[in-house]
């Protein structure tokens, strides 16, 4: 099998519909965008050993490479439509490719995202996916727009993926936490629901505090008062020492939950967690179980930290 055989065997699944005029196999893809829609585009690269453990199974790498992109579309309130896949592979391992495609397409099919093209090269293992979605014109959610008094909410319980990664590094290969790390679920339905109501939105890839700060900065230098007691109530992290738990929940990455702000009057969708309020006073503050207020220092993943 050569490069072209590989593309044909593993990445040429032409499913009907999806406004695709031309898909994998030509020099470029051709698609049509709905007349009253805007195109929303995103791209993420996953490098082995940096964005996922070297020994992560191919199926989960495939899933994850698309999931992190769909999560960005969810954060914009977009409906996903098409994607492109650029693969850098050290060798042509058919078992690996088959498992990778399995993971990739199981998520693509779940959300009817069409893979319409890509690139395949030899090199260190790295996966780049570009995904496009659509929103009604002018309707995309943004990081900017939060207002003092807005509620700060999450689409679920944070910190599980960071705990799962720790477990993975300790040799654990199954369970709810490992699953949370290995198979993040992009919150597309939630993003769509939030589109008309959220004042700002982001997906948590680097850590709740770091990502919250992106919203607060984009919204004009606001601050936040958080209720840390809410975070105690995760049954899956029960038994973890408090400081470790808070570190995972506030600064752990990889959860791919939506973090959003909404006006005070809004019924939170099922499964969402209210974490606190936006404040006109800059800075991040957290109230703990004893009623003590502590200043929270945002720490999260950064590829190029200052001073590097
Ligand atoms: P070109 O040399 O014209 O850029 P390629 O040989 O790289 O074309 O790719 C041939 C076709 O296969 C194109 O339609 C391209 O989009 C598609 N393709 C290449 N690699 C992948 C991949 N990993 N997944 C999906 N489509 C791919
Ligand atoms: Mg060409």
mmCIF file of N, CA, C and O in Angstrom, residues 135-222:
data_model
loop_
_atom_site.group_PDB
_atom_site.id
_atom_site.type_symbol
_atom_site.label_atom_id
_atom_site.label_comp_id
_atom_site.label_asym_id
_atom_site.label_seq_id
_atom_site.Cartn_x
_atom_site.Cartn_y
_atom_site.Cartn_z
ATOM 1 N N UNK A 135 -23.116 29.067 11.463
ATOM 2 C CA UNK A 135 -24.056 29.705 12.399
ATOM 3 C C UNK A 135 -24.935 30.658 11.594
ATOM 4 O O UNK A 135 -24.517 31.147 10.548
ATOM 5 N N UNK A 136 -26.136 30.941 12.094
ATOM 6 C CA UNK A 136 -26.934 31.989 11.454
ATOM 7 C C UNK A 136 -26.106 33.270 11.489
ATOM 8 O O UNK A 136 -25.444 33.534 12.495
ATOM 9 N N UNK A 137 -26.126 34.036 10.406
ATOM 10 C CA UNK A 137 -25.267 35.226 10.312
ATOM 11 C C UNK A 137 -25.386 36.106 11.555
ATOM 12 O O UNK A 137 -26.483 36.412 12.012
ATOM 13 N N UNK A 138 -24.242 36.443 12.115
ATOM 14 C CA UNK A 138 -24.209 37.318 13.293
ATOM 15 C C UNK A 138 -24.439 36.597 14.606
ATOM 16 O O UNK A 138 -24.397 37.211 15.671
ATOM 17 N N UNK A 139 -24.667 35.276 14.538
ATOM 18 C CA UNK A 139 -25.100 34.559 15.745
ATOM 19 C C UNK A 139 -24.013 33.829 16.520
ATOM 20 O O UNK A 139 -24.309 33.196 17.536
ATOM 21 N N UNK A 140 -22.756 33.916 16.075
ATOM 22 C CA UNK A 140 -21.716 33.137 16.754
ATOM 23 C C UNK A 140 -21.480 33.627 18.183
ATOM 24 O O UNK A 140 -21.511 34.825 18.447
ATOM 25 N N UNK A 141 -21.260 32.686 19.084
ATOM 26 C CA UNK A 141 -20.862 33.035 20.449
ATOM 27 C C UNK A 141 -19.414 33.471 20.426
ATOM 28 O O UNK A 141 -18.641 33.011 19.588
ATOM 29 N N UNK A 142 -19.035 34.320 21.381
ATOM 30 C CA UNK A 142 -17.667 34.805 21.427
ATOM 31 C C UNK A 142 -17.157 34.823 22.860
ATOM 32 O O UNK A 142 -17.924 34.675 23.804
ATOM 33 N N UNK A 143 -15.859 35.037 23.010
ATOM 34 C CA UNK A 143 -15.287 35.179 24.346
ATOM 35 C C UNK A 143 -15.675 36.527 24.949
ATOM 36 O O UNK A 143 -15.727 36.683 26.158
ATOM 37 N N UNK A 144 -15.907 37.453 24.086
ATOM 38 C CA UNK A 144 -16.245 38.810 24.498
ATOM 39 C C UNK A 144 -17.746 38.918 24.736
ATOM 40 O O UNK A 144 -18.518 38.285 24.043
ATOM 41 N N UNK A 145 -18.143 39.703 25.742
ATOM 42 C CA UNK A 145 -19.580 39.948 25.932
ATOM 43 C C UNK A 145 -20.090 39.726 27.341
ATOM 44 O O UNK A 145 -21.238 40.032 27.645
ATOM 45 N N UNK A 146 -19.236 39.173 28.229
ATOM 46 C CA UNK A 146 -19.666 38.959 29.613
ATOM 47 C C UNK A 146 -19.880 40.308 30.292
ATOM 48 O O UNK A 146 -19.186 41.277 29.975
ATOM 49 N N UNK A 147 -20.844 40.344 31.223
ATOM 50 C CA UNK A 147 -21.134 41.591 31.942
ATOM 51 C C UNK A 147 -21.142 41.338 33.447
ATOM 52 O O UNK A 147 -21.486 40.220 33.881
ATOM 53 N N UNK A 148 -20.778 42.343 34.239
ATOM 54 C CA UNK A 148 -20.823 42.178 35.692
ATOM 55 C C UNK A 148 -22.206 41.677 36.117
ATOM 56 O O UNK A 148 -23.218 42.168 35.607
ATOM 57 N N UNK A 149 -22.229 40.701 37.022
ATOM 58 C CA UNK A 149 -23.505 40.143 37.474
ATOM 59 C C UNK A 149 -23.910 38.889 36.730
ATOM 60 O O UNK A 149 -24.721 38.099 37.217
ATOM 61 N N UNK A 150 -23.344 38.652 35.547
ATOM 62 C CA UNK A 150 -23.660 37.422 34.807
ATOM 63 C C UNK A 150 -23.217 36.210 35.625
ATOM 64 O O UNK A 150 -22.235 36.258 36.367
ATOM 65 N N UNK A 151 -23.939 35.110 35.457
ATOM 66 C CA UNK A 151 -23.539 33.858 36.115
ATOM 67 C C UNK A 151 -22.478 33.172 35.269
ATOM 68 O O UNK A 151 -22.543 33.156 34.037
ATOM 69 N N UNK A 152 -21.502 32.580 35.956
ATOM 70 C CA UNK A 152 -20.430 31.841 35.283
ATOM 71 C C UNK A 152 -20.750 30.355 35.413
ATOM 72 O O UNK A 152 -20.887 29.846 36.529
ATOM 73 N N UNK A 153 -20.883 29.686 34.286
ATOM 74 C CA UNK A 153 -21.330 28.297 34.326
ATOM 75 C C UNK A 153 -20.443 27.395 33.471
ATOM 76 O O UNK A 153 -19.784 27.848 32.535
ATOM 77 N N UNK A 154 -20.476 26.110 33.836
ATOM 78 C CA UNK A 154 -19.729 25.099 33.095
ATOM 79 C C UNK A 154 -20.706 24.045 32.599
ATOM 80 O O UNK A 154 -21.702 23.752 33.256
ATOM 81 N N UNK A 155 -20.384 23.441 31.464
ATOM 82 C CA UNK A 155 -21.249 22.413 30.895
ATOM 83 C C UNK A 155 -21.150 21.063 31.595
ATOM 84 O O UNK A 155 -21.714 20.078 31.113
ATOM 85 N N UNK A 156 -20.473 20.985 32.711
ATOM 86 C CA UNK A 156 -20.332 19.716 33.430
ATOM 87 C C UNK A 156 -19.310 19.886 34.528
ATOM 88 O O UNK A 156 -18.970 21.008 34.905
ATOM 89 N N UNK A 157 -18.799 18.760 35.004
ATOM 90 C CA UNK A 157 -17.869 18.779 36.147
ATOM 91 C C UNK A 157 -16.426 18.802 35.669
ATOM 92 O O UNK A 157 -15.981 17.879 34.989
ATOM 93 N N UNK A 158 -15.670 19.835 36.020
ATOM 94 C CA UNK A 158 -14.293 19.955 35.529
ATOM 95 C C UNK A 158 -13.318 19.104 36.338
ATOM 96 O O UNK A 158 -13.645 18.633 37.432
ATOM 97 N N UNK A 159 -12.137 18.913 35.783
ATOM 98 C CA UNK A 159 -11.054 18.256 36.520
ATOM 99 C C UNK A 159 -10.944 16.765 36.289
ATOM 100 O O UNK A 159 -9.938 16.144 36.633
ATOM 101 N N UNK A 160 -11.991 16.180 35.686
ATOM 102 C CA UNK A 160 -11.960 14.725 35.518
ATOM 103 C C UNK A 160 -10.904 14.295 34.506
ATOM 104 O O UNK A 160 -10.255 13.270 34.679
ATOM 105 N N UNK A 161 -10.745 15.073 33.446
ATOM 106 C CA UNK A 161 -9.758 14.700 32.422
ATOM 107 C C UNK A 161 -8.337 14.763 32.987
ATOM 108 O O UNK A 161 -7.516 13.877 32.725
ATOM 109 N N UNK A 162 -8.057 15.798 33.783
ATOM 110 C CA UNK A 162 -6.723 15.916 34.381
ATOM 111 C C UNK A 162 -6.471 14.757 35.341
ATOM 112 O O UNK A 162 -5.379 14.181 35.378
ATOM 113 N N UNK A 163 -7.517 14.390 36.102
ATOM 114 C CA UNK A 163 -7.392 13.240 37.003
ATOM 115 C C UNK A 163 -7.183 11.962 36.187
ATOM 116 O O UNK A 163 -6.390 11.089 36.560
ATOM 117 N N UNK A 164 -7.896 11.877 35.056
ATOM 118 C CA UNK A 164 -7.778 10.701 34.187
ATOM 119 C C UNK A 164 -6.391 10.586 33.569
ATOM 120 O O UNK A 164 -5.848 9.491 33.437
ATOM 121 N N UNK A 165 -5.816 11.727 33.202
ATOM 122 C CA UNK A 165 -4.458 11.710 32.637
ATOM 123 C C UNK A 165 -3.464 11.220 33.691
ATOM 124 O O UNK A 165 -2.574 10.413 33.399
ATOM 125 N N UNK A 166 -3.656 11.692 34.929
ATOM 126 C CA UNK A 166 -2.785 11.226 36.022
ATOM 127 C C UNK A 166 -2.910 9.706 36.179
ATOM 128 O O UNK A 166 -1.913 8.997 36.298
ATOM 129 N N UNK A 167 -4.158 9.221 36.125
ATOM 130 C CA UNK A 167 -4.371 7.779 36.248
ATOM 131 C C UNK A 167 -3.696 7.040 35.096
ATOM 132 O O UNK A 167 -3.079 5.992 35.295
ATOM 133 N N UNK A 168 -3.826 7.590 33.902
ATOM 134 C CA UNK A 168 -3.208 6.965 32.724
ATOM 135 C C UNK A 168 -1.691 6.848 32.937
ATOM 136 O O UNK A 168 -1.089 5.810 32.677
ATOM 137 N N UNK A 169 -1.111 7.929 33.435
ATOM 138 C CA UNK A 169 0.338 7.914 33.670
ATOM 139 C C UNK A 169 0.711 6.937 34.778
ATOM 140 O O UNK A 169 1.838 6.449 34.822
ATOM 141 N N UNK A 170 -0.252 6.627 35.646
ATOM 142 C CA UNK A 170 -0.009 5.647 36.708
ATOM 143 C C UNK A 170 -0.323 4.222 36.246
ATOM 144 O O UNK A 170 -0.296 3.282 37.038
ATOM 145 N N UNK A 171 -0.693 4.075 34.970
ATOM 146 C CA UNK A 171 -0.912 2.736 34.423
ATOM 147 C C UNK A 171 -2.358 2.270 34.391
ATOM 148 O O UNK A 171 -2.654 1.169 33.953
ATOM 149 N N UNK A 172 -3.280 3.117 34.843
ATOM 150 C CA UNK A 172 -4.699 2.742 34.814
ATOM 151 C C UNK A 172 -5.200 2.888 33.374
ATOM 152 O O UNK A 172 -4.847 3.832 32.683
ATOM 153 N N UNK A 173 -5.998 1.935 32.895
ATOM 154 C CA UNK A 173 -6.412 1.965 31.493
ATOM 155 C C UNK A 173 -7.917 1.994 31.292
ATOM 156 O O UNK A 173 -8.400 1.926 30.169
ATOM 157 N N UNK A 174 -8.702 2.061 32.382
ATOM 158 C CA UNK A 174 -10.152 2.140 32.194
ATOM 159 C C UNK A 174 -10.767 2.875 33.382
ATOM 160 O O UNK A 174 -10.069 3.174 34.356
ATOM 161 N N UNK A 175 -12.056 3.135 33.262
ATOM 162 C CA UNK A 175 -12.760 3.841 34.327
ATOM 163 C C UNK A 175 -13.223 5.208 33.858
ATOM 164 O O UNK A 175 -12.818 5.688 32.800
ATOM 165 N N UNK A 176 -14.076 5.813 34.649
ATOM 166 C CA UNK A 176 -14.732 7.061 34.262
ATOM 167 C C UNK A 176 -13.737 8.205 34.026
ATOM 168 O O UNK A 176 -13.886 9.002 33.108
ATOM 169 N N UNK A 177 -12.698 8.278 34.869
ATOM 170 C CA UNK A 177 -11.737 9.377 34.744
ATOM 171 C C UNK A 177 -10.860 9.204 33.504
ATOM 172 O O UNK A 177 -10.631 10.161 32.751
ATOM 173 N N UNK A 178 -10.370 7.987 33.290
ATOM 174 C CA UNK A 178 -9.547 7.710 32.110
ATOM 175 C C UNK A 178 -10.364 7.992 30.844
ATOM 176 O O UNK A 178 -9.874 8.594 29.891
ATOM 177 N N UNK A 179 -11.615 7.602 30.885
ATOM 178 C CA UNK A 179 -12.527 7.840 29.754
ATOM 179 C C UNK A 179 -12.698 9.348 29.489
ATOM 180 O O UNK A 179 -12.708 9.799 28.352
ATOM 181 N N UNK A 180 -12.805 10.113 30.585
ATOM 182 C CA UNK A 180 -12.974 11.568 30.452
ATOM 183 C C UNK A 180 -11.759 12.169 29.752
ATOM 184 O O UNK A 180 -11.885 13.101 28.949
ATOM 185 N N UNK A 181 -10.580 11.643 30.032
ATOM 186 C CA UNK A 181 -9.394 12.147 29.345
ATOM 187 C C UNK A 181 -9.323 11.642 27.909
ATOM 188 O O UNK A 181 -9.038 12.408 26.986
ATOM 189 N N UNK A 182 -9.563 10.337 27.735
ATOM 190 C CA UNK A 182 -9.333 9.717 26.421
ATOM 191 C C UNK A 182 -10.389 10.063 25.390
ATOM 192 O O UNK A 182 -10.086 10.145 24.209
ATOM 193 N N UNK A 183 -11.631 10.215 25.829
ATOM 194 C CA UNK A 183 -12.703 10.444 24.864
ATOM 195 C C UNK A 183 -13.526 11.672 25.234
ATOM 196 O O UNK A 183 -14.682 11.565 25.652
ATOM 197 N N UNK A 184 -12.950 12.856 25.101
ATOM 198 C CA UNK A 184 -13.719 14.060 25.422
ATOM 199 C C UNK A 184 -14.931 14.173 24.504
ATOM 200 O O UNK A 184 -14.856 13.840 23.319
ATOM 201 N N UNK A 185 -16.051 14.612 25.066
ATOM 202 C CA UNK A 185 -17.303 14.743 24.305
ATOM 203 C C UNK A 185 -17.525 16.211 23.985
ATOM 204 O O UNK A 185 -17.785 16.990 24.886
ATOM 205 N N UNK A 186 -17.416 16.597 22.723
ATOM 206 C CA UNK A 186 -17.665 18.005 22.395
ATOM 207 C C UNK A 186 -19.117 18.364 22.696
ATOM 208 O O UNK A 186 -20.021 17.620 22.336
ATOM 209 N N UNK A 187 -19.335 19.522 23.348
ATOM 210 C CA UNK A 187 -20.688 19.863 23.808
ATOM 211 C C UNK A 187 -21.450 20.660 22.754
ATOM 212 O O UNK A 187 -21.846 21.817 22.985
ATOM 213 N N UNK A 188 -21.655 20.024 21.609
ATOM 214 C CA UNK A 188 -22.281 20.726 20.486
ATOM 215 C C UNK A 188 -23.741 21.085 20.741
ATOM 216 O O UNK A 188 -24.180 22.187 20.405
ATOM 217 N N UNK A 189 -24.484 20.185 21.366
ATOM 218 C CA UNK A 189 -25.901 20.482 21.620
ATOM 219 C C UNK A 189 -26.016 21.645 22.592
ATOM 220 O O UNK A 189 -26.860 22.535 22.427
ATOM 221 N N UNK A 190 -25.144 21.668 23.579
ATOM 222 C CA UNK A 190 -25.169 22.764 24.553
ATOM 223 C C UNK A 190 -24.812 24.089 23.870
ATOM 224 O O UNK A 190 -25.468 25.111 24.101
ATOM 225 N N UNK A 191 -23.788 24.083 23.030
ATOM 226 C CA UNK A 191 -23.379 25.304 22.343
ATOM 227 C C UNK A 191 -24.517 25.902 21.524
ATOM 228 O O UNK A 191 -24.757 27.112 21.517
ATOM 229 N N UNK A 192 -25.245 25.015 20.876
ATOM 230 C CA UNK A 192 -26.378 25.444 20.046
ATOM 231 C C UNK A 192 -27.472 26.069 20.918
ATOM 232 O O UNK A 192 -28.058 27.096 20.575
ATOM 233 N N UNK A 193 -27.718 25.429 22.068
ATOM 234 C CA UNK A 193 -28.720 25.937 23.005
ATOM 235 C C UNK A 193 -28.315 27.303 23.565
ATOM 236 O O UNK A 193 -29.150 28.162 23.811
ATOM 237 N N UNK A 194 -27.014 27.481 23.783
ATOM 238 C CA UNK A 194 -26.533 28.723 24.392
ATOM 239 C C UNK A 194 -26.484 29.883 23.402
ATOM 240 O O UNK A 194 -26.429 31.044 23.799
ATOM 241 N N UNK A 195 -26.459 29.528 22.116
ATOM 242 C CA UNK A 195 -26.245 30.556 21.076
ATOM 243 C C UNK A 195 -27.108 31.807 21.292
ATOM 244 O O UNK A 195 -26.584 32.909 21.275
ATOM 245 N N UNK A 196 -28.402 31.666 21.543
ATOM 246 C CA UNK A 196 -29.184 32.907 21.691
ATOM 247 C C UNK A 196 -29.114 33.536 23.083
ATOM 248 O O UNK A 196 -29.605 34.646 23.268
ATOM 249 N N UNK A 197 -28.527 32.851 24.066
ATOM 250 C CA UNK A 197 -28.626 33.374 25.442
ATOM 251 C C UNK A 197 -27.308 33.716 26.123
ATOM 252 O O UNK A 197 -27.261 34.606 26.973
ATOM 253 N N UNK A 198 -26.228 32.994 25.796
ATOM 254 C CA UNK A 198 -24.974 33.228 26.525
ATOM 255 C C UNK A 198 -24.390 34.578 26.133
ATOM 256 O O UNK A 198 -24.459 34.990 24.977
ATOM 257 N N UNK A 199 -23.803 35.269 27.106
ATOM 258 C CA UNK A 199 -23.166 36.555 26.794
ATOM 259 C C UNK A 199 -21.733 36.331 26.321
ATOM 260 O O UNK A 199 -21.165 37.145 25.596
ATOM 261 N N UNK A 200 -21.106 35.199 26.743
ATOM 262 C CA UNK A 200 -19.758 34.843 26.282
ATOM 263 C C UNK A 200 -19.580 33.338 26.459
ATOM 264 O O UNK A 200 -20.263 32.716 27.275
ATOM 265 N N UNK A 201 -18.673 32.761 25.697
ATOM 266 C CA UNK A 201 -18.463 31.315 25.786
ATOM 267 C C UNK A 201 -17.060 30.944 25.312
ATOM 268 O O UNK A 201 -16.478 31.598 24.442
ATOM 269 N N UNK A 202 -16.515 29.875 25.918
ATOM 270 C CA UNK A 202 -15.198 29.342 25.527
ATOM 271 C C UNK A 202 -15.242 27.853 25.865
ATOM 272 O O UNK A 202 -16.077 27.429 26.659
ATOM 273 N N UNK A 203 -14.388 27.056 25.263
ATOM 274 C CA UNK A 203 -14.307 25.670 25.734
ATOM 275 C C UNK A 203 -13.036 25.528 26.572
ATOM 276 O O UNK A 203 -12.029 26.171 26.316
ATOM 277 N N UNK A 204 -13.133 24.710 27.611
ATOM 278 C CA UNK A 204 -12.016 24.579 28.546
ATOM 279 C C UNK A 204 -11.019 23.566 28.010
ATOM 280 O O UNK A 204 -11.254 22.360 28.054
ATOM 281 N N UNK A 205 -9.925 24.072 27.447
ATOM 282 C CA UNK A 205 -8.884 23.164 26.989
ATOM 283 C C UNK A 205 -7.644 23.298 27.859
ATOM 284 O O UNK A 205 -6.906 22.359 28.079
ATOM 285 N N UNK A 206 -7.414 24.497 28.402
ATOM 286 C CA UNK A 206 -6.179 24.741 29.166
ATOM 287 C C UNK A 206 -6.381 24.780 30.673
ATOM 288 O O UNK A 206 -5.411 24.778 31.425
ATOM 289 N N UNK A 207 -7.599 24.842 31.134
ATOM 290 C CA UNK A 207 -7.881 24.950 32.564
ATOM 291 C C UNK A 207 -8.960 25.995 32.787
ATOM 292 O O UNK A 207 -8.996 27.011 32.097
ATOM 293 N N UNK A 208 -9.844 25.741 33.755
ATOM 294 C CA UNK A 208 -11.002 26.616 33.986
ATOM 295 C C UNK A 208 -10.582 28.062 34.245
ATOM 296 O O UNK A 208 -11.117 28.990 33.640
ATOM 297 N N UNK A 209 -9.606 28.286 35.130
ATOM 298 C CA UNK A 209 -9.248 29.669 35.467
ATOM 299 C C UNK A 209 -8.612 30.396 34.292
ATOM 300 O O UNK A 209 -8.943 31.546 34.009
ATOM 301 N N UNK A 210 -7.685 29.717 33.620
ATOM 302 C CA UNK A 210 -7.022 30.336 32.467
ATOM 303 C C UNK A 210 -8.052 30.673 31.392
ATOM 304 O O UNK A 210 -8.040 31.768 30.815
ATOM 305 N N UNK A 211 -8.955 29.753 31.141
ATOM 306 C CA UNK A 211 -9.946 29.987 30.086
ATOM 307 C C UNK A 211 -10.988 31.025 30.511
ATOM 308 O O UNK A 211 -11.445 31.825 29.693
ATOM 309 N N UNK A 212 -11.331 31.027 31.806
ATOM 310 C CA UNK A 212 -12.240 32.059 32.305
ATOM 311 C C UNK A 212 -11.606 33.440 32.135
ATOM 312 O O UNK A 212 -12.269 34.402 31.747
ATOM 313 N N UNK A 213 -10.327 33.503 32.402
ATOM 314 C CA UNK A 213 -9.619 34.772 32.259
ATOM 315 C C UNK A 213 -9.658 35.272 30.812
ATOM 316 O O UNK A 213 -9.720 36.480 30.569
ATOM 317 N N UNK A 214 -9.654 34.339 29.855
ATOM 318 C CA UNK A 214 -9.776 34.753 28.451
ATOM 319 C C UNK A 214 -11.111 35.476 28.235
ATOM 320 O O UNK A 214 -11.173 36.488 27.535
ATOM 321 N N UNK A 215 -12.176 34.948 28.823
ATOM 322 C CA UNK A 215 -13.493 35.593 28.706
ATOM 323 C C UNK A 215 -13.469 36.957 29.387
ATOM 324 O O UNK A 215 -13.901 37.962 28.814
ATOM 325 N N UNK A 216 -12.925 36.998 30.610
ATOM 326 C CA UNK A 216 -12.952 38.242 31.389
ATOM 327 C C UNK A 216 -12.096 39.324 30.730
ATOM 328 O O UNK A 216 -12.480 40.501 30.701
ATOM 329 N N UNK A 217 -10.947 38.921 30.203
ATOM 330 C CA UNK A 217 -10.082 39.888 29.510
ATOM 331 C C UNK A 217 -10.758 40.395 28.238
ATOM 332 O O UNK A 217 -10.770 41.596 27.963
ATOM 333 N N UNK A 218 -11.314 39.452 27.460
ATOM 334 C CA UNK A 218 -11.957 39.838 26.199
ATOM 335 C C UNK A 218 -13.166 40.729 26.457
ATOM 336 O O UNK A 218 -13.566 41.513 25.596
ATOM 337 N N UNK A 219 -13.756 40.593 27.657
ATOM 338 C CA UNK A 219 -14.961 41.358 27.973
ATOM 339 C C UNK A 219 -14.643 42.689 28.639
ATOM 340 O O UNK A 219 -15.507 43.298 29.275
ATOM 341 N N UNK A 220 -13.363 43.095 28.589
ATOM 342 C CA UNK A 220 -13.020 44.437 29.044
ATOM 343 C C UNK A 220 -12.354 44.500 30.411
ATOM 344 O O UNK A 220 -12.479 45.506 31.109
ATOM 345 N N UNK A 221 -11.669 43.401 30.816
ATOM 346 C CA UNK A 221 -10.915 43.453 32.071
ATOM 347 C C UNK A 221 -11.783 43.263 33.308
ATOM 348 O O UNK A 221 -11.600 43.938 34.315
ATOM 349 N N UNK A 222 -12.738 42.338 33.235
ATOM 350 C CA UNK A 222 -13.608 42.058 34.377
ATOM 351 C C UNK A 222 -12.950 41.048 35.315
ATOM 352 O O UNK A 222 -11.862 40.534 35.042
#
